[in-house]
Amino acid sequence: MSRKSDLTGMTRREFGKIAGVGALGAALSTTTARMAFASSANPAEIIGGVNDTMIVHNAKLGVMETPLQLLREHEITPKEIMYIRNHFPPAGKQAWMATNDAPAIKEWNIRIGGLAVRPRTITLSDLKSMEQVKVVAVMQCAGNGRSYFAAKAKAPGGQWKHGGMANVEWEGVPLRAVLARANVGPSPDARWLTANGADESPAPKGADLIKSYHVEDPALDNAILAMKMNGEPIPAVHGGPVRLIIPGYYGNMNVKFVNELLYETEQSPSPFQSKAYRAVNRPVEPGEFSVKDYNLGNSKPTYGFKIMSVIFAPLAEDKVKAGPVTIRGVAWNDGTARIVSVKVSKDGGKTWDDATIKHADSPYAWQQWSLDTTLEKGTHTLRVIATDEIGRTQPLDGTATWNPKGYEWNGADLVTVTAT
Ligand SMILES: Nc1nc2c(c(=O)[nH]1)N[C@H]1C(S)=C(S)[C@@H](COP(=O)(O)O)O[C@H]1N2
Ligand SMILES: [Mo]
């Protein structure tokens, strides 16, 4: 049996276990799977079904980034090349996260409770019976672009370039509609809605990824409990069978395999809420503020995407012929204001030209831009800066927003190309 089918078999059993309908996976297979994950750096062997040119940041956890050469080929990112970021190893109890297929389960329960008069459980069948909506939205890790902070001081964590993002279509039921239908009767003291997923740390006292949102956060009005991605059931690695999608919010806020929604007076004590994935309230310099210094008072969660743009073509490795060229790429923000300007420089930022923006139907999606221009023989430094209608824009020097964990990079992209 190939390594890949071993893992797929494991996946089914583990999902059965979680749904309470199957037998336990054999201990021996679990061990085999764990070894395979730890020792292999081939993306397709780590997670069956993914493109084998993905950039692996962490083989044990199956964390991988999409090369821009692949990302730029599709308006909607196919699952085979979508970046993957999970915090817990796809082995043992988490084996079901090792597949890029939809989880092979029939039913799923989401407990809705906490400060509720009538706590209750909503099932996958309940969700499927409700009216479905679709939204195309960027999914992006808060650490996307982290590697570029190293120009000032290296920020620890996966050294992501720009490929920790994707543009996908989500389909499911509006969160507000689910909460209304559940009719749990939240107490007036409920200030936070906390979401938890079925994954957990294999370490005895390991932290669980749990996220809390202000109950009145307007972003929740557009949130959905998604069951489909790109028209198909969401692959397990991307959070199937049910994932909380908050369009415009950084990846970590989009809890996968969601099985619990709690009304609470306080936000979750999970370090994933109180320590990690937070943006410092003031500018900080390396050495002055460290990873350990984050608290609820001096920082806030990485909520909405900072406005950002990326050059898709030409890339440094492309063969460029001197003469007419089209410089193109995508821009996006948190979806709350229209992107009205994309400026492109061919001389490292001295002079700028206006690119043409092709607005997508969804404000949360990539907005494609292009500039027809010419490049003379020689080396050129391309830059791009997007601005939205309320004036939010990108710094030319992205290290200006340096922070110890290297979150929310939004510096003007820089691509050096040589035309021959
Ligand atoms: N339950 C759960 N949800 C999660 C995570 C996780 O580890 N567990 N990782 C988060 C982070 S940090 C990111 S960037 C996105 C990644 O989503 P993707 O793998 O579908 O691209 O999922 C988020 N949701
Ligand atoms: Mo992330």
CSV table of N, CA and C in Angstrom, one decimal, residues 44-133:
chain,number,residue,atom,x,y,z
A,44,ALA,N,3.1,16.5,-1.7
A,44,ALA,CA,2.0,15.6,-2.1
A,44,ALA,C,2.1,14.3,-1.2
A,45,GLU,N,3.2,14.1,-0.5
A,45,GLU,CA,3.3,12.9,0.4
A,45,GLU,C,2.8,13.4,1.8
A,46,ILE,N,3.0,14.6,2.1
A,46,ILE,CA,2.6,15.1,3.4
A,46,ILE,C,1.1,15.2,3.4
A,47,ILE,N,0.5,15.8,2.4
A,47,ILE,CA,-1.0,15.9,2.3
A,47,ILE,C,-1.4,15.4,0.9
A,48,GLY,N,-2.0,14.2,0.8
A,48,GLY,CA,-2.4,13.6,-0.4
A,48,GLY,C,-3.2,14.6,-1.3
A,49,GLY,N,-2.9,14.7,-2.5
A,49,GLY,CA,-3.7,15.5,-3.4
A,49,GLY,C,-3.3,16.9,-3.6
A,50,VAL,N,-2.2,17.4,-2.9
A,50,VAL,CA,-1.8,18.8,-3.2
A,50,VAL,C,-0.7,18.8,-4.3
A,51,ASN,N,-0.6,19.9,-4.9
A,51,ASN,CA,0.4,20.1,-6.0
A,51,ASN,C,1.8,19.9,-5.4
A,52,ASP,N,2.7,19.2,-6.1
A,52,ASP,CA,4.0,18.8,-5.5
A,52,ASP,C,5.0,19.9,-5.7
A,53,THR,N,4.6,21.1,-6.1
A,53,THR,CA,5.6,22.2,-6.1
A,53,THR,C,5.3,23.2,-5.0
A,54,MET,N,4.4,22.9,-4.2
A,54,MET,CA,4.1,23.7,-3.0
A,54,MET,C,5.3,23.9,-2.2
A,55,ILE,N,5.5,25.1,-1.5
A,55,ILE,CA,6.6,25.4,-0.7
A,55,ILE,C,6.3,24.9,0.7
A,56,VAL,N,7.0,23.9,1.2
A,56,VAL,CA,6.7,23.4,2.6
A,56,VAL,C,7.4,24.2,3.6
A,57,HIS,N,6.7,24.8,4.6
A,57,HIS,CA,7.2,25.5,5.7
A,57,HIS,C,7.4,24.6,6.9
A,58,ASN,N,6.5,23.7,7.0
A,58,ASN,CA,6.6,22.8,8.2
A,58,ASN,C,6.0,21.4,7.8
A,59,ALA,N,6.9,20.5,7.6
A,59,ALA,CA,6.5,19.2,7.1
A,59,ALA,C,5.6,18.4,8.1
A,60,LYS,N,5.9,18.6,9.4
A,60,LYS,CA,5.2,17.9,10.4
A,60,LYS,C,3.8,18.3,10.5
A,61,LEU,N,3.6,19.6,10.4
A,61,LEU,CA,2.2,20.2,10.5
A,61,LEU,C,1.5,20.3,9.1
A,62,GLY,N,2.3,20.1,8.1
A,62,GLY,CA,1.7,20.2,6.7
A,62,GLY,C,1.4,21.6,6.4
A,63,VAL,N,2.3,22.5,6.8
A,63,VAL,CA,2.1,23.9,6.5
A,63,VAL,C,2.8,24.2,5.1
A,64,MET,N,2.0,24.8,4.2
A,64,MET,CA,2.7,25.0,2.9
A,64,MET,C,2.1,26.2,2.1
A,65,GLU,N,3.0,26.8,1.3
A,65,GLU,CA,2.7,28.1,0.6
A,65,GLU,C,2.6,27.8,-0.9
A,66,THR,N,1.9,28.7,-1.5
A,66,THR,CA,1.7,28.5,-3.0
A,66,THR,C,2.7,29.4,-3.7
A,67,PRO,N,3.5,28.8,-4.6
A,67,PRO,CA,4.4,29.6,-5.4
A,67,PRO,C,3.6,30.6,-6.3
A,68,LEU,N,4.0,31.9,-6.4
A,68,LEU,CA,3.2,32.8,-7.2
A,68,LEU,C,3.0,32.4,-8.6
A,69,GLN,N,4.0,31.6,-9.2
A,69,GLN,CA,3.8,31.1,-10.5
A,69,GLN,C,2.6,30.3,-10.7
A,70,LEU,N,2.2,29.6,-9.6
A,70,LEU,CA,0.9,28.8,-9.6
A,70,LEU,C,-0.3,29.7,-9.3
A,71,LEU,N,-0.1,30.5,-8.3
A,71,LEU,CA,-1.2,31.3,-7.8
A,71,LEU,C,-1.8,32.2,-8.9
A,72,ARG,N,-0.9,32.7,-9.7
A,72,ARG,CA,-1.4,33.7,-10.7
A,72,ARG,C,-2.1,33.1,-11.9
A,73,GLU,N,-2.1,31.7,-12.0
A,73,GLU,CA,-2.7,31.0,-13.1
A,73,GLU,C,-4.2,31.0,-13.0
A,74,HIS,N,-4.8,31.3,-11.8
A,74,HIS,CA,-6.2,31.1,-11.6
A,74,HIS,C,-6.9,32.3,-10.9
A,75,GLU,N,-8.1,32.6,-11.4
A,75,GLU,CA,-8.8,33.7,-10.8
A,75,GLU,C,-9.3,33.1,-9.4
A,76,ILE,N,-9.8,31.9,-9.4
A,76,ILE,CA,-10.3,31.2,-8.2
A,76,ILE,C,-9.2,30.1,-7.9
A,77,THR,N,-8.6,30.2,-6.8
A,77,THR,CA,-7.6,29.3,-6.4
A,77,THR,C,-8.1,27.8,-6.2
A,78,PRO,N,-7.6,26.9,-7.1
A,78,PRO,CA,-8.0,25.5,-6.9
A,78,PRO,C,-7.5,24.9,-5.6
A,79,LYS,N,-8.2,23.9,-5.0
A,79,LYS,CA,-7.7,23.4,-3.7
A,79,LYS,C,-6.3,22.8,-3.8
A,80,GLU,N,-6.0,22.2,-4.9
A,80,GLU,CA,-4.7,21.6,-5.1
A,80,GLU,C,-3.5,22.5,-4.8
A,81,ILE,N,-3.7,23.8,-5.0
A,81,ILE,CA,-2.6,24.7,-4.8
A,81,ILE,C,-2.9,25.8,-3.7
A,82,MET,N,-3.9,25.6,-3.0
A,82,MET,CA,-4.2,26.5,-1.9
A,82,MET,C,-3.3,26.4,-0.7
A,83,TYR,N,-2.8,27.5,-0.2
A,83,TYR,CA,-1.9,27.4,1.0
A,83,TYR,C,-2.6,26.7,2.1
A,84,ILE,N,-1.8,26.1,3.0
A,84,ILE,CA,-2.4,25.3,4.1
A,84,ILE,C,-1.7,25.7,5.4
A,85,ARG,N,-2.5,26.0,6.4
A,85,ARG,CA,-1.9,26.4,7.7
A,85,ARG,C,-2.8,25.7,8.8
A,86,ASN,N,-2.2,24.6,9.3
A,86,ASN,CA,-2.9,24.0,10.5
A,86,ASN,C,-1.8,24.0,11.6
A,87,HIS,N,-2.3,24.1,12.8
A,87,HIS,CA,-1.4,24.2,14.0
A,87,HIS,C,-1.1,22.9,14.7
A,88,PHE,N,-1.8,21.8,14.3
A,88,PHE,CA,-1.6,20.6,15.0
A,88,PHE,C,-1.3,19.5,14.0
A,89,PRO,N,-0.4,18.6,14.4
A,89,PRO,CA,0.1,17.6,13.5
A,89,PRO,C,-1.0,16.7,12.9
A,90,PRO,N,-0.9,16.5,11.6
A,90,PRO,CA,-1.9,15.6,11.0
A,90,PRO,C,-1.6,14.1,11.3
A,91,ALA,N,-1.4,13.8,12.5
A,91,ALA,CA,-1.1,12.4,12.9
A,91,ALA,C,-1.9,12.1,14.1
A,92,GLY,N,-1.9,10.8,14.5
A,92,GLY,CA,-2.7,10.4,15.7
A,92,GLY,C,-4.1,11.0,15.6
A,93,LYS,N,-4.6,11.6,16.6
A,93,LYS,CA,-5.9,12.1,16.6
A,93,LYS,C,-6.3,13.1,15.5
A,94,GLN,N,-5.2,13.7,14.9
A,94,GLN,CA,-5.5,14.7,13.9
A,94,GLN,C,-5.3,14.2,12.5
A,95,ALA,N,-5.2,12.8,12.4
A,95,ALA,CA,-4.9,12.2,11.1
A,95,ALA,C,-5.9,12.7,10.0
A,96,TRP,N,-7.1,13.0,10.4
A,96,TRP,CA,-8.1,13.4,9.4
A,96,TRP,C,-7.8,14.7,8.8
A,97,MET,N,-6.8,15.4,9.3
A,97,MET,CA,-6.4,16.6,8.6
A,97,MET,C,-5.4,16.4,7.5
A,98,ALA,N,-5.1,15.1,7.2
A,98,ALA,CA,-4.0,14.8,6.3
A,98,ALA,C,-4.5,14.6,4.9
A,99,THR,N,-5.7,15.0,4.6
A,99,THR,CA,-6.2,14.8,3.3
A,99,THR,C,-6.8,16.1,2.7
A,100,ASN,N,-6.6,16.2,1.4
A,100,ASN,CA,-7.1,17.3,0.6
A,100,ASN,C,-8.5,17.0,0.1
A,101,ASP,N,-9.1,15.8,0.5
A,101,ASP,CA,-10.4,15.4,0.1
A,101,ASP,C,-11.4,15.9,1.2
A,102,ALA,N,-12.6,15.9,0.8
A,102,ALA,CA,-13.7,16.3,1.8
A,102,ALA,C,-13.7,15.2,2.8
A,103,PRO,N,-14.0,15.5,4.1
A,103,PRO,CA,-14.1,14.5,5.1
A,103,PRO,C,-15.3,13.5,4.8
A,104,ALA,N,-15.0,12.2,4.9
A,104,ALA,CA,-16.0,11.2,4.6
A,104,ALA,C,-16.9,11.0,5.9
A,105,ILE,N,-17.7,11.9,6.1
A,105,ILE,CA,-18.6,11.8,7.3
A,105,ILE,C,-20.0,12.2,6.8
A,106,LYS,N,-21.0,11.7,7.6
A,106,LYS,CA,-22.4,12.0,7.2
A,106,LYS,C,-23.0,13.1,8.1
A,107,GLU,N,-22.6,13.1,9.3
A,107,GLU,CA,-23.2,14.1,10.2
A,107,GLU,C,-22.1,14.8,11.0
A,108,TRP,N,-22.4,16.0,11.5
A,108,TRP,CA,-21.5,16.8,12.3
A,108,TRP,C,-22.3,17.7,13.2
A,109,ASN,N,-21.9,17.9,14.5
A,109,ASN,CA,-22.6,18.6,15.4
A,109,ASN,C,-21.9,19.9,15.8
A,110,ILE,N,-22.6,21.0,15.9
A,110,ILE,CA,-22.1,22.3,16.4
A,110,ILE,C,-22.9,22.6,17.6
A,111,ARG,N,-22.2,22.7,18.8
A,111,ARG,CA,-22.9,23.0,20.0
A,111,ARG,C,-22.9,24.5,20.1
A,112,ILE,N,-24.1,25.1,20.4
A,112,ILE,CA,-24.2,26.5,20.5
A,112,ILE,C,-24.7,26.7,22.0
A,113,GLY,N,-23.9,27.4,22.8
A,113,GLY,CA,-24.2,27.5,24.2
A,113,GLY,C,-23.5,28.6,24.9
A,114,GLY,N,-22.9,28.3,26.0
A,114,GLY,CA,-22.3,29.4,26.8
A,114,GLY,C,-23.4,30.1,27.6
A,115,LEU,N,-23.4,31.4,27.5
A,115,LEU,CA,-24.4,32.2,28.2
A,115,LEU,C,-25.7,32.2,27.4
A,116,ALA,N,-26.3,31.0,27.4
A,116,ALA,CA,-27.5,30.9,26.6
A,116,ALA,C,-28.6,30.2,27.5
A,117,VAL,N,-29.8,30.7,27.3
A,117,VAL,CA,-30.9,30.2,28.1
A,117,VAL,C,-31.2,28.8,27.6
A,118,ARG,N,-31.1,28.5,26.3
A,118,ARG,CA,-31.5,27.2,25.7
A,118,ARG,C,-30.4,26.7,24.8
A,119,PRO,N,-29.3,26.3,25.5
A,119,PRO,CA,-28.2,25.8,24.6
A,119,PRO,C,-28.7,24.6,23.8
A,120,ARG,N,-28.1,24.5,22.6
A,120,ARG,CA,-28.6,23.4,21.7
A,120,ARG,C,-27.5,23.1,20.6
A,121,THR,N,-27.8,22.0,19.9
A,121,THR,CA,-26.9,21.6,18.9
A,121,THR,C,-27.5,21.7,17.5
A,122,ILE,N,-26.7,22.3,16.6
A,122,ILE,CA,-27.1,22.4,15.2
A,122,ILE,C,-26.3,21.4,14.5
A,123,THR,N,-27.0,20.7,13.6
A,123,THR,CA,-26.2,19.6,12.8
A,123,THR,C,-25.9,20.1,11.4
A,124,LEU,N,-25.0,19.3,10.8
A,124,LEU,CA,-24.7,19.5,9.4
A,124,LEU,C,-26.0,19.5,8.5
A,125,SER,N,-26.9,18.5,8.9
A,125,SER,CA,-28.1,18.4,8.1
A,125,SER,C,-29.0,19.6,8.3
A,126,ASP,N,-29.0,20.2,9.5
A,126,ASP,CA,-29.8,21.4,9.7
A,126,ASP,C,-29.2,22.5,8.8
A,127,LEU,N,-27.9,22.6,8.8
A,127,LEU,CA,-27.3,23.7,8.0
A,127,LEU,C,-27.6,23.5,6.5
A,128,LYS,N,-27.5,22.2,6.1
A,128,LYS,CA,-27.8,22.0,4.7
A,128,LYS,C,-29.2,22.3,4.3
A,129,SER,N,-30.1,22.2,5.2
A,129,SER,CA,-31.5,22.5,4.9
A,129,SER,C,-31.8,24.0,4.9
A,130,MET,N,-30.9,24.8,5.3
A,130,MET,CA,-31.1,26.3,5.3
A,130,MET,C,-30.7,26.9,4.0
A,131,GLU,N,-31.1,28.2,3.8
A,131,GLU,CA,-30.8,28.9,2.6
A,131,GLU,C,-29.3,29.1,2.5
A,132,GLN,N,-28.7,28.8,1.4
A,132,GLN,CA,-27.2,29.0,1.2
A,132,GLN,C,-26.9,30.2,0.5
A,133,VAL,N,-25.7,30.8,0.9
A,133,VAL,CA,-25.2,32.0,0.2
A,133,VAL,C,-23.8,31.7,-0.2
